[in-house]
Amino acid sequence: MTGKSDFQSVRQLLAAGDINCQDLTQQYIEKINEGDKKFNAFISILGEMAREQAVAVDRKMAEGRAGRLTGMIVAVKDIISMKGTRTTCGSKILKNYISPYDATVIERLKAEDAILIGKTNMDEFGMGSSSENSAFQPVKNPYDLERIPGGSSGGSAVAVSAGMAMSALGTDTGGSVRQPAALTGVVGLRPTYGRISRYGLIAFASSLDQIGILSQTVTDCAEILQVIAGRDDRDSTSSDQPIPEYNTFLSRDVKGLQIGMPSEFFGEGLDKEIKQEIDKIADLLQNGGANVREVSLPHADYGIATYYLICTAEASSNLARYDGVHYGFRKDHLTELESMYTITRSQGFGDEVKRRIMLGTYVLSAGYYEAYYRKAQKVRTIIRQDYERVFKTCDIIIGPTTPTTAFRLGEKSHDPLRMYLSDIYTVSAPLAGVPSISVPIGKDSKGLPIGFQITAKPFGEGQCLRVAHWIEKNINHQ
Ligand code: GLN
């Protein structure tokens, strides 16, 4: 929003010797120290670590062996492990937990000389759509401090939107990269399940969790994806599909592309102004030589129910490890094992996490497993088949990222069902295992950002980036 400097121009300044990484890093640390008093996007600012890294990168530059992300200032969602730093997941239960190792994505970013500037605020364990469910106070939207920035990667989105980082890592289980990206006016990519290693990512819902990228431009997003994508022997769910050169997609136009607009994404509940803006982009694509037509994803309406059954079930199992023994917080002065578990968990987890553990335990329980969990798995398959059918004749699917622009702080926090509905357009891509990107396309009459969502076939990140980049380039010339 303010004082954005995109990576491509910084790279030129670095190459020309007009700035060095140490000065650049210092500028960003100052921006965070000053700006984040308003936004609360960071849980930890890694000033000292970032400065040390910058010294090393400057040395490498002088020796002509600096990596491809030299000068990229990156913020990291506080659910991704980074050696020697606190990784809280936005939870009191991990308030003082220090990661003993680096996640693979962190190793890869460091190896290419990105500067890691801080760990960002989030909904506890990724559970939320507003970044209000944090044990570290809510994050504020830079476009209106009375409004939420989306979630759960709200801190990462705001770091980028407010120019406190050039890009950020987030995680997207049901929309947590794309939805906050849309509400804060930045680019947000959720790659295909398996495209990026999750080693070192703390689990929320394992069959859905994926690390994603938030950035100011589509080009920057492609650069980061290139570095962090790919097989990792430490994550058996990571894929060995070949990684294309993503920037080759960026120079391509949209001529001849077959584009589907699912009618289910344009029904009741979609804000009129958002619909208008999406229609304008559909026309722009059509005029650019693409063939845009209506398609149907008939089971999209079951997305929210299916997603919340599966993610709560998986969360209840993943979160069993926070028992006061293995990690993090334990209530003091307790002498008896069972009450130590109960009291630690009651005090360590926030309300939304407890709600999900209860829901998840219920849907997995003997009497209800068939009726809920098993049925949700079947519907998930049907949702995936809807996508497969559309992708037989379409290259990409487009639509809104969110049904509304940013809502007010507190507006939905006491009504979980309304909160869950803000994910209505983002949950089906993770259920289907396909990649999806949100790109900013303008503002509503209140001046709040609107996001446009582009979804492609599995491992079609290149197509997402291609179309998003084309829109980014052509949008001002309408
Ligand atoms: N808002 C969704 C949820 O609360 C998605 C969260 C996510 O993608 N981590 O579960």
Short mmCIF file of C-alpha atoms and ligand atoms in Angstrom, two decimals:
data_model
loop_
_atom_site.label_atom_id
_atom_site.label_comp_id
_atom_site.label_asym_id
_atom_site.label_seq_id
_atom_site.Cartn_x
_atom_site.Cartn_y
_atom_site.Cartn_z
CA MET A 1 0.00 0.00 0.00
CA THR A 2 2.51 2.53 1.13
CA GLY A 3 6.16 2.60 0.27
CA LYS A 4 6.07 -0.62 -1.74
CA SER A 5 9.27 -1.50 -3.46
CA ASP A 6 9.05 -4.48 -5.61
CA PHE A 7 11.80 -7.00 -5.82
CA GLN A 8 12.54 -6.46 -9.51
CA SER A 9 13.50 -2.81 -9.02
CA VAL A 10 15.44 -3.55 -5.84
CA ARG A 11 17.38 -6.19 -7.71
CA GLN A 12 18.47 -3.60 -10.27
CA LEU A 13 19.58 -1.19 -7.56
CA LEU A 14 21.58 -3.94 -5.90
CA ALA A 15 23.21 -4.95 -9.17
CA ALA A 16 24.14 -1.32 -9.88
CA GLY A 17 25.66 -1.04 -6.40
CA ASP A 18 23.25 1.79 -5.47
CA ILE A 19 22.22 -0.01 -2.30
CA ASN A 20 23.38 -3.05 -0.37
CA CYS A 21 21.46 -5.73 1.50
CA GLN A 22 22.38 -4.38 4.90
CA ASP A 23 20.83 -0.97 4.19
CA LEU A 24 17.83 -2.54 2.57
CA THR A 25 17.28 -4.84 5.55
CA GLN A 26 17.67 -1.95 7.95
CA GLN A 27 15.05 0.04 6.04
CA TYR A 28 12.57 -2.80 6.35
CA ILE A 29 13.27 -3.33 10.04
CA GLU A 30 12.56 0.35 10.60
CA LYS A 31 9.37 0.15 8.56
CA ILE A 32 8.20 -2.75 10.69
CA ASN A 33 9.16 -1.15 13.98
CA GLU A 34 7.25 1.94 13.02
CA GLY A 35 4.32 0.61 10.95
CA ASP A 36 3.49 -2.53 12.83
CA LYS A 37 2.34 -0.63 15.90
CA LYS A 38 -0.82 -0.03 13.87
CA PHE A 39 -1.21 -3.38 12.13
CA ASN A 40 0.09 -6.02 14.55
CA ALA A 41 1.15 -8.20 11.62
CA PHE A 42 4.30 -9.56 13.28
CA ILE A 43 4.66 -11.83 16.30
CA SER A 44 8.47 -11.80 16.14
CA ILE A 45 10.68 -9.33 14.35
CA LEU A 46 13.97 -11.04 13.52
CA GLY A 47 16.07 -7.88 13.36
CA GLU A 48 19.35 -9.28 14.52
CA MET A 49 19.13 -12.47 12.51
CA ALA A 50 18.14 -10.58 9.37
CA ARG A 51 21.04 -8.15 9.77
CA GLU A 52 23.51 -11.01 10.13
CA GLN A 53 22.06 -12.65 7.06
CA ALA A 54 22.36 -9.38 5.14
CA VAL A 55 26.05 -9.08 6.03
CA ALA A 56 26.63 -12.58 4.67
CA VAL A 57 24.65 -11.87 1.50
CA ASP A 58 26.56 -8.64 0.85
CA ARG A 59 29.76 -10.62 1.16
CA LYS A 60 28.49 -13.23 -1.30
CA MET A 61 27.46 -10.47 -3.71
CA ALA A 62 30.93 -8.98 -3.59
CA GLU A 63 32.30 -12.41 -4.44
CA GLY A 64 29.82 -12.80 -7.29
CA ARG A 65 28.09 -15.84 -5.85
CA ALA A 66 24.83 -14.45 -4.47
CA GLY A 67 21.63 -16.46 -4.96
CA ARG A 68 18.61 -15.70 -7.12
CA LEU A 69 16.57 -14.17 -4.30
CA THR A 70 19.22 -11.69 -3.23
CA GLY A 71 17.40 -8.60 -1.97
CA MET A 72 14.05 -10.33 -1.43
CA ILE A 73 12.73 -9.42 2.02
CA VAL A 74 10.42 -12.19 3.19
CA ALA A 75 8.08 -12.52 6.18
CA VAL A 76 7.13 -16.01 7.37
CA LYS A 77 3.85 -17.15 8.88
CA ASP A 78 4.44 -18.24 12.46
CA ILE A 79 3.41 -21.83 11.76
CA ILE A 80 6.55 -22.57 9.72
CA SER A 81 9.58 -23.75 11.68
CA MET A 82 12.69 -21.62 11.58
CA LYS A 83 15.68 -22.73 13.59
CA GLY A 84 16.32 -20.71 16.72
CA THR A 85 13.14 -18.66 16.42
CA ARG A 86 9.89 -18.84 18.28
CA THR A 87 7.13 -20.61 16.34
CA THR A 88 3.87 -19.94 18.12
CA CYS A 89 1.17 -20.84 15.56
CA GLY A 90 -0.64 -17.85 17.07
CA SER A 91 -1.33 -19.95 20.16
CA LYS A 92 -0.68 -19.60 23.84
CA ILE A 93 0.15 -23.29 23.93
CA LEU A 94 3.28 -22.68 21.82
CA LYS A 95 4.02 -19.21 23.13
CA ASN A 96 7.59 -20.05 24.11
CA TYR A 97 8.31 -22.85 21.69
CA ILE A 98 11.61 -22.45 19.81
CA SER A 99 12.00 -24.44 16.59
CA PRO A 100 15.03 -26.72 16.68
CA TYR A 101 15.30 -26.94 12.88
CA ASP A 102 14.46 -25.15 9.62
CA ALA A 103 11.50 -26.12 7.48
CA THR A 104 12.54 -27.11 3.95
CA VAL A 105 11.05 -23.91 2.52
CA ILE A 106 13.19 -21.88 4.91
CA GLU A 107 16.33 -23.80 3.96
CA ARG A 108 15.58 -23.20 0.29
CA LEU A 109 14.91 -19.48 0.73
CA LYS A 110 18.10 -19.05 2.76
CA ALA A 111 20.12 -20.98 0.20
CA GLU A 112 19.05 -18.43 -2.46
CA ASP A 113 19.78 -15.50 -0.14
CA ALA A 114 16.31 -14.21 0.65
CA ILE A 115 16.34 -12.19 3.88
CA LEU A 116 13.89 -13.52 6.48
CA ILE A 117 12.66 -10.51 8.40
CA GLY A 118 10.06 -11.82 10.85
CA LYS A 119 7.36 -14.27 11.84
CA THR A 120 3.80 -13.19 11.21
CA ASN A 121 0.61 -13.18 13.22
CA MET A 122 -2.22 -15.53 12.36
CA ASP A 123 -5.39 -17.26 13.47
CA GLU A 124 -4.41 -19.90 16.00
CA PHE A 125 -3.12 -23.01 14.15
CA GLY A 126 -4.56 -21.58 10.93
CA MET A 127 -8.15 -21.81 12.12
CA GLY A 128 -9.98 -18.72 11.02
CA SER A 129 -10.72 -16.28 8.25
CA SER A 130 -10.04 -12.97 9.96
CA SER A 131 -6.82 -13.24 12.00
CA GLU A 132 -8.84 -12.40 15.08
CA ASN A 133 -8.34 -15.87 16.59
CA SER A 134 -4.79 -15.12 17.63
CA ALA A 135 -3.40 -15.30 21.14
CA PHE A 136 -1.35 -12.23 20.13
CA GLN A 137 -4.21 -9.80 19.39
CA PRO A 138 -5.91 -9.33 16.01
CA VAL A 139 -4.22 -8.07 12.85
CA LYS A 140 -5.62 -4.88 11.22
CA ASN A 141 -6.25 -4.24 7.55
CA PRO A 142 -4.00 -1.44 6.19
CA TYR A 143 -6.87 -0.15 3.99
CA ASP A 144 -9.06 0.39 7.06
CA LEU A 145 -7.80 -0.25 10.57
CA GLU A 146 -11.31 -1.04 11.76
CA ARG A 147 -11.45 -4.02 9.42
CA ILE A 148 -9.98 -7.50 9.39
CA PRO A 149 -7.27 -8.42 6.88
CA GLY A 150 -8.64 -11.94 6.30
CA GLY A 151 -7.02 -15.06 7.60
CA SER A 152 -5.54 -17.17 8.67
CA SER A 153 -2.37 -15.78 7.01
CA GLY A 154 -3.50 -12.22 7.83
CA GLY A 155 -0.14 -11.16 9.26
CA SER A 156 1.70 -12.30 6.13
CA ALA A 157 -0.81 -10.54 3.87
CA VAL A 158 -0.56 -7.29 5.82
CA ALA A 159 3.24 -7.43 5.94
CA VAL A 160 3.21 -7.42 2.12
CA SER A 161 0.27 -5.06 1.67
CA ALA A 162 1.74 -2.42 3.99
CA GLY A 163 5.21 -2.69 2.45
CA MET A 164 6.82 -4.23 5.56
CA ALA A 165 8.05 -7.17 3.44
CA MET A 166 8.27 -7.74 -0.30
CA SER A 167 6.68 -11.14 -0.04
CA ALA A 168 5.65 -13.65 2.58
CA LEU A 169 5.00 -17.30 3.15
CA GLY A 170 1.56 -18.31 4.33
CA THR A 171 -0.36 -21.52 4.51
CA ASP A 172 -3.61 -22.37 2.81
CA THR A 173 -5.75 -25.21 4.12
CA GLY A 174 -9.09 -23.87 2.94
CA GLY A 175 -8.18 -20.45 1.60
CA SER A 176 -5.84 -18.87 4.11
CA VAL A 177 -3.44 -17.49 1.52
CA ARG A 178 -5.91 -16.44 -1.18
CA GLN A 179 -8.59 -14.94 1.05
CA PRO A 180 -6.30 -12.55 3.01
CA ALA A 181 -4.47 -11.72 -0.23
CA ALA A 182 -7.79 -10.67 -1.76
CA LEU A 183 -8.81 -8.58 1.26
CA THR A 184 -5.50 -6.71 1.45
CA GLY A 185 -4.84 -6.21 -2.26
CA VAL A 186 -1.88 -8.53 -2.82
CA VAL A 187 -1.15 -11.65 -4.88
CA GLY A 188 -1.70 -15.00 -3.13
CA LEU A 189 -0.90 -18.42 -4.58
CA ARG A 190 -1.93 -21.78 -3.19
CA PRO A 191 0.03 -24.34 -5.20
CA THR A 192 -1.06 -27.93 -5.84
CA TYR A 193 -1.00 -30.23 -2.82
CA GLY A 194 2.48 -31.78 -2.93
CA ARG A 195 4.15 -29.04 -4.99
CA ILE A 196 5.93 -27.55 -1.97
CA SER A 197 7.43 -29.59 0.87
CA ARG A 198 5.62 -29.30 4.19
CA TYR A 199 8.54 -30.56 6.24
CA GLY A 200 8.69 -28.14 9.16
CA LEU A 201 5.16 -26.85 8.67
CA ILE A 202 3.14 -27.43 11.83
CA ALA A 203 0.07 -29.44 10.90
CA PHE A 204 -3.54 -28.27 11.03
CA ALA A 205 -5.35 -30.56 8.53
CA SER A 206 -2.80 -32.76 6.83
CA SER A 207 -4.72 -33.73 3.70
CA LEU A 208 -5.36 -30.06 2.90
CA ASP A 209 -2.46 -28.00 4.31
CA GLN A 210 -0.19 -26.38 1.75
CA ILE A 211 2.41 -23.63 1.97
CA GLY A 212 1.62 -20.68 -0.26
CA ILE A 213 3.11 -17.37 -1.35
CA LEU A 214 1.93 -13.79 -0.83
CA SER A 215 3.61 -11.10 -2.89
CA GLN A 216 3.23 -7.67 -4.38
CA THR A 217 3.54 -8.87 -7.95
CA VAL A 218 2.92 -12.07 -9.88
CA THR A 219 6.52 -12.05 -11.10
CA ASP A 220 7.81 -12.10 -7.52
CA CYS A 221 5.43 -14.94 -6.74
CA ALA A 222 6.85 -16.95 -9.67
CA GLU A 223 10.42 -16.31 -8.48
CA ILE A 224 9.71 -17.65 -5.02
CA LEU A 225 7.75 -20.64 -6.25
CA GLN A 226 10.69 -21.56 -8.46
CA VAL A 227 12.93 -21.70 -5.41
CA ILE A 228 10.68 -23.50 -2.94
CA ALA A 229 8.83 -25.97 -5.20
CA GLY A 230 9.87 -29.58 -5.61
CA ARG A 231 10.39 -32.97 -4.10
CA ASP A 232 11.78 -33.32 -0.59
CA ASP A 233 12.64 -36.73 0.78
CA ARG A 234 11.63 -35.54 4.24
CA ASP A 235 8.02 -35.05 3.13
CA SER A 236 6.60 -38.17 1.52
CA THR A 237 3.58 -36.22 0.24
CA SER A 238 5.80 -33.91 -1.82
CA SER A 239 5.70 -34.59 -5.52
CA ASP A 240 8.50 -35.33 -7.96
CA GLN A 241 6.60 -33.86 -10.91
CA PRO A 242 9.10 -31.82 -12.93
CA ILE A 243 9.19 -28.10 -12.11
CA PRO A 244 8.75 -25.87 -15.17
CA GLU A 245 10.51 -22.52 -15.58
CA TYR A 246 7.67 -20.44 -14.22
CA ASN A 247 8.81 -17.16 -15.70
CA THR A 248 8.36 -18.54 -19.22
CA PHE A 249 4.63 -18.47 -18.54
CA LEU A 250 4.71 -14.78 -17.73
CA SER A 251 5.38 -13.62 -21.24
CA ARG A 252 2.43 -15.52 -22.70
CA ASP A 253 -0.87 -13.86 -23.55
CA VAL A 254 -4.32 -15.40 -23.15
CA LYS A 255 -5.20 -16.01 -26.81
CA GLY A 256 -7.02 -19.27 -27.34
CA LEU A 257 -7.33 -20.07 -23.63
CA GLN A 258 -10.51 -21.89 -22.70
CA ILE A 259 -11.86 -20.31 -19.54
CA GLY A 260 -14.75 -21.54 -17.39
CA MET A 261 -16.81 -19.40 -15.02
CA PRO A 262 -18.75 -21.65 -12.63
CA SER A 263 -22.31 -20.40 -12.28
CA GLU A 264 -22.29 -21.61 -8.65
CA PHE A 265 -19.73 -18.90 -7.80
CA PHE A 266 -22.04 -16.09 -8.86
CA GLY A 267 -25.18 -16.83 -6.86
CA GLU A 268 -26.70 -15.39 -3.74
CA GLY A 269 -24.25 -13.98 -1.21
CA LEU A 270 -21.83 -12.48 -3.73
CA ASP A 271 -21.43 -8.75 -3.27
CA LYS A 272 -22.76 -6.82 -6.31
CA GLU A 273 -19.69 -4.65 -6.69
CA ILE A 274 -17.39 -7.68 -6.64
CA LYS A 275 -19.53 -9.35 -9.29
CA GLN A 276 -19.29 -6.29 -11.52
CA GLU A 277 -15.50 -6.18 -11.25
CA ILE A 278 -15.18 -9.91 -11.96
CA ASP A 279 -17.40 -9.52 -15.04
CA LYS A 280 -15.19 -6.71 -16.29
CA ILE A 281 -12.12 -8.94 -16.07
CA ALA A 282 -13.98 -11.75 -17.82
CA ASP A 283 -14.67 -9.28 -20.68
CA LEU A 284 -11.05 -8.19 -20.68
CA LEU A 285 -9.94 -11.80 -21.04
CA GLN A 286 -12.47 -12.39 -23.80
CA ASN A 287 -11.24 -9.30 -25.64
CA GLY A 288 -7.69 -10.55 -25.18
CA GLY A 289 -8.58 -13.60 -27.26
CA ALA A 290 -9.65 -16.09 -24.60
CA ASN A 291 -12.90 -17.96 -24.82
CA VAL A 292 -14.83 -17.36 -21.59
CA ARG A 293 -17.96 -19.39 -20.94
CA GLU A 294 -20.21 -20.53 -18.15
CA VAL A 295 -19.52 -23.94 -16.60
CA SER A 296 -20.92 -25.82 -13.64
CA LEU A 297 -19.33 -27.25 -10.51
CA PRO A 298 -22.58 -28.77 -9.26
CA HIS A 299 -21.29 -29.85 -5.86
CA ALA A 300 -19.57 -26.59 -4.98
CA ASP A 301 -22.36 -25.83 -2.51
CA TYR A 302 -21.25 -28.78 -0.40
CA GLY A 303 -17.71 -27.42 -0.19
CA ILE A 304 -18.02 -25.65 3.16
CA ALA A 305 -19.70 -28.57 4.95
CA THR A 306 -17.23 -31.05 3.49
CA TYR A 307 -14.24 -28.89 4.29
CA TYR A 308 -15.27 -28.28 7.91
CA LEU A 309 -15.93 -31.98 8.54
CA ILE A 310 -12.57 -33.05 7.15
CA CYS A 311 -10.44 -30.26 8.59
CA THR A 312 -11.89 -30.56 12.09
CA ALA A 313 -11.41 -34.34 12.08
CA GLU A 314 -7.78 -34.00 11.02
CA ALA A 315 -7.15 -31.11 13.40
CA SER A 316 -8.48 -33.05 16.39
CA SER A 317 -5.93 -35.73 15.68
CA ASN A 318 -3.01 -33.40 14.86
CA LEU A 319 -3.53 -31.26 17.94
CA ALA A 320 -3.51 -34.21 20.34
CA ARG A 321 0.26 -33.77 20.62
CA TYR A 322 -0.10 -30.54 22.63
CA ASP A 323 -0.52 -32.22 25.96
CA GLY A 324 1.79 -30.20 28.16
CA VAL A 325 4.47 -32.88 27.95
CA HIS A 326 5.97 -32.74 24.47
CA TYR A 327 5.88 -29.08 23.53
CA GLY A 328 5.23 -25.62 24.81
CA PHE A 329 2.96 -24.47 27.57
CA ARG A 330 2.17 -26.51 30.68
CA LYS A 331 0.10 -25.24 33.58
CA ASP A 332 2.32 -25.19 36.71
CA HIS A 333 1.81 -26.84 40.04
CA LEU A 334 -0.17 -29.79 38.77
CA THR A 335 0.55 -33.16 40.27
CA GLU A 336 -1.85 -35.51 38.55
CA LEU A 337 -1.47 -36.59 34.90
CA GLU A 338 -5.00 -36.43 33.61
CA SER A 339 -5.82 -33.06 35.09
CA MET A 340 -2.45 -31.78 33.82
CA TYR A 341 -3.59 -32.64 30.26
CA THR A 342 -7.04 -31.15 30.74
CA ILE A 343 -6.00 -27.96 32.43
CA THR A 344 -3.05 -27.37 30.10
CA ARG A 345 -5.23 -27.81 27.02
CA SER A 346 -8.14 -25.79 28.44
CA GLN A 347 -5.87 -22.88 29.20
CA GLY A 348 -3.49 -23.23 26.26
CA PHE A 349 -5.99 -23.34 23.38
CA GLY A 350 -8.35 -20.56 22.32
CA ASP A 351 -12.08 -20.99 21.74
CA GLU A 352 -12.02 -21.70 18.01
CA VAL A 353 -9.38 -24.39 18.39
CA LYS A 354 -11.39 -26.02 21.16
CA ARG A 355 -14.53 -25.85 19.03
CA ARG A 356 -12.76 -27.62 16.20
CA ILE A 357 -11.23 -30.29 18.41
CA MET A 358 -14.68 -31.04 19.79
CA LEU A 359 -16.29 -31.10 16.35
CA GLY A 360 -13.50 -33.25 14.96
CA THR A 361 -13.60 -35.71 17.82
CA TYR A 362 -17.35 -35.97 17.35
CA VAL A 363 -17.25 -36.64 13.61
CA LEU A 364 -14.60 -39.31 14.10
CA SER A 365 -16.40 -41.04 16.98
CA ALA A 366 -17.62 -44.61 16.49
CA GLY A 367 -21.31 -43.84 16.02
CA TYR A 368 -20.86 -40.89 13.67
CA TYR A 369 -17.82 -41.75 11.59
CA GLU A 370 -19.85 -43.25 8.72
CA ALA A 371 -22.49 -40.54 8.79
CA TYR A 372 -20.11 -37.58 8.76
CA TYR A 373 -16.44 -38.23 8.16
CA ARG A 374 -16.84 -41.03 5.65
CA LYS A 375 -19.60 -39.19 3.82
CA ALA A 376 -17.47 -36.04 3.66
CA GLN A 377 -14.66 -38.05 2.07
CA LYS A 378 -17.09 -39.30 -0.58
CA VAL A 379 -18.36 -35.81 -1.31
CA ARG A 380 -14.75 -34.63 -1.54
CA THR A 381 -14.21 -37.16 -4.34
CA ILE A 382 -17.30 -35.89 -6.15
CA ILE A 383 -16.09 -32.29 -5.86
CA ARG A 384 -12.75 -33.35 -7.33
CA GLN A 385 -14.56 -35.11 -10.17
CA ASP A 386 -16.51 -31.91 -10.93
CA TYR A 387 -13.18 -30.13 -11.45
CA GLU A 388 -11.80 -32.99 -13.56
CA ARG A 389 -14.85 -32.82 -15.79
CA VAL A 390 -14.59 -29.04 -16.30
CA PHE A 391 -10.85 -29.30 -16.94
CA LYS A 392 -11.51 -31.68 -19.84
CA THR A 393 -12.67 -28.67 -21.83
CA CYS A 394 -11.26 -25.69 -19.92
CA ASP A 395 -7.68 -24.62 -19.21
CA ILE A 396 -8.59 -22.54 -16.19
CA ILE A 397 -11.54 -21.66 -13.98
CA ILE A 398 -12.13 -18.07 -12.86
CA GLY A 399 -14.29 -16.31 -10.30
CA PRO A 400 -14.26 -14.18 -7.17
CA THR A 401 -11.90 -15.08 -4.31
CA THR A 402 -14.28 -13.88 -1.59
CA PRO A 403 -18.00 -13.10 -1.40
CA THR A 404 -17.39 -9.71 0.26
CA THR A 405 -14.56 -7.28 0.77
CA ALA A 406 -12.95 -6.93 4.23
CA PHE A 407 -15.51 -6.96 7.03
CA ARG A 408 -15.32 -5.15 10.35
CA LEU A 409 -13.33 -6.45 13.31
CA GLY A 410 -15.71 -8.31 15.58
CA GLU A 411 -18.45 -8.49 12.94
CA LYS A 412 -18.40 -12.28 12.58
CA SER A 413 -16.33 -13.46 15.51
CA HIS A 414 -19.37 -14.56 17.52
CA ASP A 415 -21.02 -16.32 14.62
CA PRO A 416 -18.78 -19.17 13.45
CA LEU A 417 -21.11 -20.21 10.64
CA ARG A 418 -21.04 -16.76 9.05
CA MET A 419 -17.27 -16.72 9.47
CA TYR A 420 -17.00 -20.14 7.78
CA LEU A 421 -19.00 -18.87 4.82
CA SER A 422 -16.31 -16.34 3.96
CA ASP A 423 -14.34 -19.32 2.60
CA ILE A 424 -17.08 -20.35 0.22
CA TYR A 425 -15.07 -19.82 -2.99
CA THR A 426 -11.70 -20.93 -1.66
CA VAL A 427 -12.39 -24.31 -0.02
CA SER A 428 -13.08 -26.33 -3.13
CA ALA A 429 -9.61 -26.02 -4.71
CA PRO A 430 -7.91 -27.60 -1.66
CA LEU A 431 -10.58 -30.31 -1.52
CA ALA A 432 -9.95 -31.05 -5.20
CA GLY A 433 -6.14 -30.78 -4.85
CA VAL A 434 -5.76 -28.10 -7.53
CA PRO A 435 -3.68 -24.88 -7.55
CA SER A 436 -5.32 -21.49 -7.32
CA ILE A 437 -4.20 -17.87 -7.21
CA SER A 438 -5.83 -14.62 -6.14
CA VAL A 439 -4.80 -11.45 -7.94
CA PRO A 440 -5.95 -7.93 -7.00
CA ILE A 441 -8.24 -6.33 -9.59
CA GLY A 442 -9.45 -3.11 -8.00
CA LYS A 443 -11.43 -1.67 -5.13
CA ASP A 444 -15.06 -1.37 -4.13
CA SER A 445 -16.77 1.95 -3.44
CA LYS A 446 -15.37 1.94 0.13
CA GLY A 447 -11.85 1.68 -1.29
CA LEU A 448 -11.42 -1.94 -0.15
CA PRO A 449 -9.49 -4.38 -2.36
CA ILE A 450 -11.16 -7.06 -4.50
CA GLY A 451 -9.47 -10.32 -5.49
CA PHE A 452 -9.92 -12.41 -8.64
CA GLN A 453 -9.35 -16.16 -8.40
CA ILE A 454 -7.79 -18.35 -11.09
CA THR A 455 -7.72 -22.12 -10.66
CA ALA A 456 -5.88 -24.60 -12.87
CA LYS A 457 -5.36 -28.35 -13.23
CA PRO A 458 -3.07 -30.14 -10.77
CA PHE A 459 0.47 -28.80 -11.19
CA GLY A 460 -0.85 -26.02 -13.44
CA GLU A 461 0.70 -23.24 -11.33
CA GLY A 462 2.25 -21.91 -14.55
CA GLN A 463 -1.21 -21.30 -16.03
CA CYS A 464 -2.36 -19.54 -12.84
CA LEU A 465 0.69 -17.27 -12.96
CA ARG A 466 0.32 -16.66 -16.69
CA VAL A 467 -3.26 -15.44 -16.48
CA ALA A 468 -2.73 -13.53 -13.24
CA HIS A 469 0.25 -11.76 -14.76
CA TRP A 470 -1.66 -10.94 -17.92
CA ILE A 471 -4.47 -9.42 -15.84
CA GLU A 472 -1.99 -7.48 -13.69
CA LYS A 473 -0.42 -6.03 -16.85
CA ASN A 474 -3.61 -5.24 -18.72
CA ILE A 475 -5.89 -4.09 -15.97
CA ASN A 476 -4.87 -0.45 -15.97
CA HIS A 477 -5.44 -0.14 -19.68
CA GLN A 478 -9.14 -0.98 -19.60
N1 GLN B 1 -10.67 -20.07 7.07
C1 GLN B 1 -10.51 -21.48 6.91
C2 GLN B 1 -10.56 -22.14 8.26
O1 GLN B 1 -10.85 -21.48 9.18
C3 GLN B 1 -9.26 -21.78 6.17
C4 GLN B 1 -8.07 -21.70 7.04
C5 GLN B 1 -6.81 -22.06 6.36
O2 GLN B 1 -6.74 -22.16 5.13
N2 GLN B 1 -5.79 -22.29 7.17
O3 GLN B 1 -10.32 -23.29 8.42
#
